[in-house]
Amino acid sequence: MSRPNKPAPVTSHPDWCAPDRCGYLVPPVMTHMARRHRGPMQRVGESRAGGLVVTYLISSEALGGPMVGIHVTCRAGNAWAELSVPQAAQLVEHLRGSLAQATGQQGDGDE
């Protein structure tokens, strides 16, 4: 006796979702990750140089809001993080501060 095949459930994708990268259509990036919507990838750096940073927006309905996925590769190894929107905003502010410090654009009152 064989079981009848159930039709696949229809998934509606958010406007920001990239169906060619969506976790509902392809296996998750890492085995421990759940199937979630994924936005288009944004790359920083050259993949053959010292490293590469990749970011993309992912949904996290169960966790209470969207997350920003960050994957980093370099000669020393690989790392990844899933940041909430406030955490991603905090990272952006830290990076802005580092850039300002590196280019000598810090204000007089900044340390």
PDB file of C-alpha atoms in Angstrom:
ATOM      1  CA  MET A   1       0.000   0.000   0.000  1.00  0.00           C
ATOM      2  CA  SER A   2       1.307   3.459  -0.818  1.00  0.00           C
ATOM      3  CA  ARG A   3       0.479   6.801   0.693  1.00  0.00           C
ATOM      4  CA  PRO A   4      -1.080   9.458  -1.510  1.00  0.00           C
ATOM      5  CA  ASN A   5       1.189  12.412  -2.157  1.00  0.00           C
ATOM      6  CA  LYS A   6       0.102  15.564  -0.396  1.00  0.00           C
ATOM      7  CA  PRO A   7       0.379  18.738  -2.454  1.00  0.00           C
ATOM      8  CA  ALA A   8       3.044  21.106  -1.218  1.00  0.00           C
ATOM      9  CA  PRO A   9       1.634  23.982   0.819  1.00  0.00           C
ATOM     10  CA  VAL A  10       1.560  27.305  -1.000  1.00  0.00           C
ATOM     11  CA  THR A  11       3.980  29.804   0.514  1.00  0.00           C
ATOM     12  CA  SER A  12       3.409  33.512   0.109  1.00  0.00           C
ATOM     13  CA  HIS A  13       6.658  35.459   0.053  1.00  0.00           C
ATOM     14  CA  PRO A  14       7.122  38.946   1.568  1.00  0.00           C
ATOM     15  CA  ASP A  15       8.013  41.714  -0.893  1.00  0.00           C
ATOM     16  CA  TRP A  16      11.663  41.715   0.262  1.00  0.00           C
ATOM     17  CA  CYS A  17      12.053  37.934  -0.153  1.00  0.00           C
ATOM     18  CA  ALA A  18      14.323  36.636  -2.927  1.00  0.00           C
ATOM     19  CA  PRO A  19      12.605  33.432  -4.100  1.00  0.00           C
ATOM     20  CA  ASP A  20      15.881  32.081  -5.548  1.00  0.00           C
ATOM     21  CA  ARG A  21      17.417  32.230  -2.011  1.00  0.00           C
ATOM     22  CA  CYS A  22      14.295  31.639   0.077  1.00  0.00           C
ATOM     23  CA  GLY A  23      14.655  29.010   2.776  1.00  0.00           C
ATOM     24  CA  TYR A  24      11.144  27.794   2.053  1.00  0.00           C
ATOM     25  CA  LEU A  25      12.244  26.780  -1.440  1.00  0.00           C
ATOM     26  CA  VAL A  26      15.830  25.631  -0.803  1.00  0.00           C
ATOM     27  CA  PRO A  27      17.473  23.934   2.175  1.00  0.00           C
ATOM     28  CA  PRO A  28      18.635  26.285   4.956  1.00  0.00           C
ATOM     29  CA  VAL A  29      22.210  27.604   4.787  1.00  0.00           C
ATOM     30  CA  MET A  30      23.209  25.603   7.894  1.00  0.00           C
ATOM     31  CA  THR A  31      21.575  22.391   9.052  1.00  0.00           C
ATOM     32  CA  HIS A  32      20.504  23.875  12.408  1.00  0.00           C
ATOM     33  CA  MET A  33      18.664  26.782  10.750  1.00  0.00           C
ATOM     34  CA  ALA A  34      14.919  26.661  10.246  1.00  0.00           C
ATOM     35  CA  ARG A  35      13.326  27.260   6.865  1.00  0.00           C
ATOM     36  CA  ARG A  36      12.711  30.982   6.670  1.00  0.00           C
ATOM     37  CA  HIS A  37      12.290  33.657   4.054  1.00  0.00           C
ATOM     38  CA  ARG A  38      15.591  35.157   2.912  1.00  0.00           C
ATOM     39  CA  GLY A  39      16.229  38.433   1.144  1.00  0.00           C
ATOM     40  CA  PRO A  40      18.830  39.103  -1.538  1.00  0.00           C
ATOM     41  CA  MET A  41      22.469  38.813  -0.487  1.00  0.00           C
ATOM     42  CA  GLN A  42      24.631  41.934  -0.154  1.00  0.00           C
ATOM     43  CA  ARG A  43      28.371  41.232  -0.522  1.00  0.00           C
ATOM     44  CA  VAL A  44      31.312  43.302   0.724  1.00  0.00           C
ATOM     45  CA  GLY A  45      34.866  42.409  -0.306  1.00  0.00           C
ATOM     46  CA  GLU A  46      36.488  40.109  -2.808  1.00  0.00           C
ATOM     47  CA  SER A  47      35.926  36.390  -2.338  1.00  0.00           C
ATOM     48  CA  ARG A  48      39.560  35.616  -3.303  1.00  0.00           C
ATOM     49  CA  ALA A  49      41.135  38.366  -1.163  1.00  0.00           C
ATOM     50  CA  GLY A  50      41.507  38.394   2.604  1.00  0.00           C
ATOM     51  CA  GLY A  51      37.825  37.921   3.297  1.00  0.00           C
ATOM     52  CA  LEU A  52      34.192  38.449   2.415  1.00  0.00           C
ATOM     53  CA  VAL A  53      31.150  39.691   4.328  1.00  0.00           C
ATOM     54  CA  VAL A  54      27.668  38.681   3.202  1.00  0.00           C
ATOM     55  CA  THR A  55      24.462  40.044   4.718  1.00  0.00           C
ATOM     56  CA  TYR A  56      20.804  39.354   4.011  1.00  0.00           C
ATOM     57  CA  LEU A  57      17.437  39.884   5.654  1.00  0.00           C
ATOM     58  CA  ILE A  58      15.676  36.827   7.056  1.00  0.00           C
ATOM     59  CA  SER A  59      12.309  36.415   8.673  1.00  0.00           C
ATOM     60  CA  SER A  60      11.868  35.080  12.152  1.00  0.00           C
ATOM     61  CA  GLU A  61       8.151  34.935  12.734  1.00  0.00           C
ATOM     62  CA  ALA A  62       8.559  32.885  15.920  1.00  0.00           C
ATOM     63  CA  LEU A  63      11.208  35.245  17.350  1.00  0.00           C
ATOM     64  CA  GLY A  64       9.184  38.418  16.963  1.00  0.00           C
ATOM     65  CA  GLY A  65      10.544  40.198  13.926  1.00  0.00           C
ATOM     66  CA  PRO A  66      12.996  40.199  11.040  1.00  0.00           C
ATOM     67  CA  MET A  67      16.676  39.434  11.557  1.00  0.00           C
ATOM     68  CA  VAL A  68      19.803  40.378   9.632  1.00  0.00           C
ATOM     69  CA  GLY A  69      21.994  37.397   8.734  1.00  0.00           C
ATOM     70  CA  ILE A  70      25.721  38.112   8.542  1.00  0.00           C
ATOM     71  CA  HIS A  71      28.297  35.608   7.264  1.00  0.00           C
ATOM     72  CA  VAL A  72      32.008  36.424   7.372  1.00  0.00           C
ATOM     73  CA  THR A  73      34.815  34.452   5.754  1.00  0.00           C
ATOM     74  CA  CYS A  74      38.534  35.095   6.085  1.00  0.00           C
ATOM     75  CA  ARG A  75      41.793  33.180   6.090  1.00  0.00           C
ATOM     76  CA  ALA A  76      41.337  32.360   9.785  1.00  0.00           C
ATOM     77  CA  GLY A  77      37.915  30.764   9.287  1.00  0.00           C
ATOM     78  CA  ASN A  78      34.197  31.440   8.986  1.00  0.00           C
ATOM     79  CA  ALA A  79      31.674  33.032  11.332  1.00  0.00           C
ATOM     80  CA  TRP A  80      28.015  33.974  11.186  1.00  0.00           C
ATOM     81  CA  ALA A  81      25.443  35.798  13.269  1.00  0.00           C
ATOM     82  CA  GLU A  82      21.743  36.503  13.125  1.00  0.00           C
ATOM     83  CA  LEU A  83      21.100  39.972  14.528  1.00  0.00           C
ATOM     84  CA  SER A  84      17.823  41.611  15.448  1.00  0.00           C
ATOM     85  CA  VAL A  85      17.135  44.934  13.729  1.00  0.00           C
ATOM     86  CA  PRO A  86      18.212  46.953  16.838  1.00  0.00           C
ATOM     87  CA  GLN A  87      21.431  44.889  17.086  1.00  0.00           C
ATOM     88  CA  ALA A  88      22.148  45.462  13.386  1.00  0.00           C
ATOM     89  CA  ALA A  89      21.557  49.209  13.863  1.00  0.00           C
ATOM     90  CA  GLN A  90      23.989  49.196  16.803  1.00  0.00           C
ATOM     91  CA  LEU A  91      26.597  47.424  14.659  1.00  0.00           C
ATOM     92  CA  VAL A  92      26.136  50.041  11.918  1.00  0.00           C
ATOM     93  CA  GLU A  93      26.688  52.836  14.450  1.00  0.00           C
ATOM     94  CA  HIS A  94      29.864  51.151  15.737  1.00  0.00           C
ATOM     95  CA  LEU A  95      31.138  50.807  12.169  1.00  0.00           C
ATOM     96  CA  ARG A  96      30.338  54.469  11.448  1.00  0.00           C
ATOM     97  CA  GLY A  97      32.299  55.454  14.557  1.00  0.00           C
ATOM     98  CA  SER A  98      35.246  53.313  13.482  1.00  0.00           C
ATOM     99  CA  LEU A  99      35.210  54.848  10.003  1.00  0.00           C
ATOM    100  CA  ALA A 100      35.048  58.372  11.436  1.00  0.00           C
ATOM    101  CA  GLN A 101      37.950  57.600  13.761  1.00  0.00           C
ATOM    102  CA  ALA A 102      39.997  56.063  10.948  1.00  0.00           C
ATOM    103  CA  THR A 103      39.463  59.080   8.703  1.00  0.00           C
ATOM    104  CA  GLY A 104      40.004  61.643  11.493  1.00  0.00           C
ATOM    105  CA  GLN A 105      36.427  62.914  11.437  1.00  0.00           C
ATOM    106  CA  GLN A 106      35.704  62.480  15.150  1.00  0.00           C
ATOM    107  CA  GLY A 107      34.107  65.473  16.886  1.00  0.00           C
ATOM    108  CA  ASP A 108      36.005  67.426  19.552  1.00  0.00           C
ATOM    109  CA  GLY A 109      34.016  65.836  22.395  1.00  0.00           C
ATOM    110  CA  ASP A 110      34.413  62.229  21.184  1.00  0.00           C
ATOM    111  CA  GLU A 111      36.896  59.878  22.772  1.00  0.00           C
TER     112      GLU A 111
END
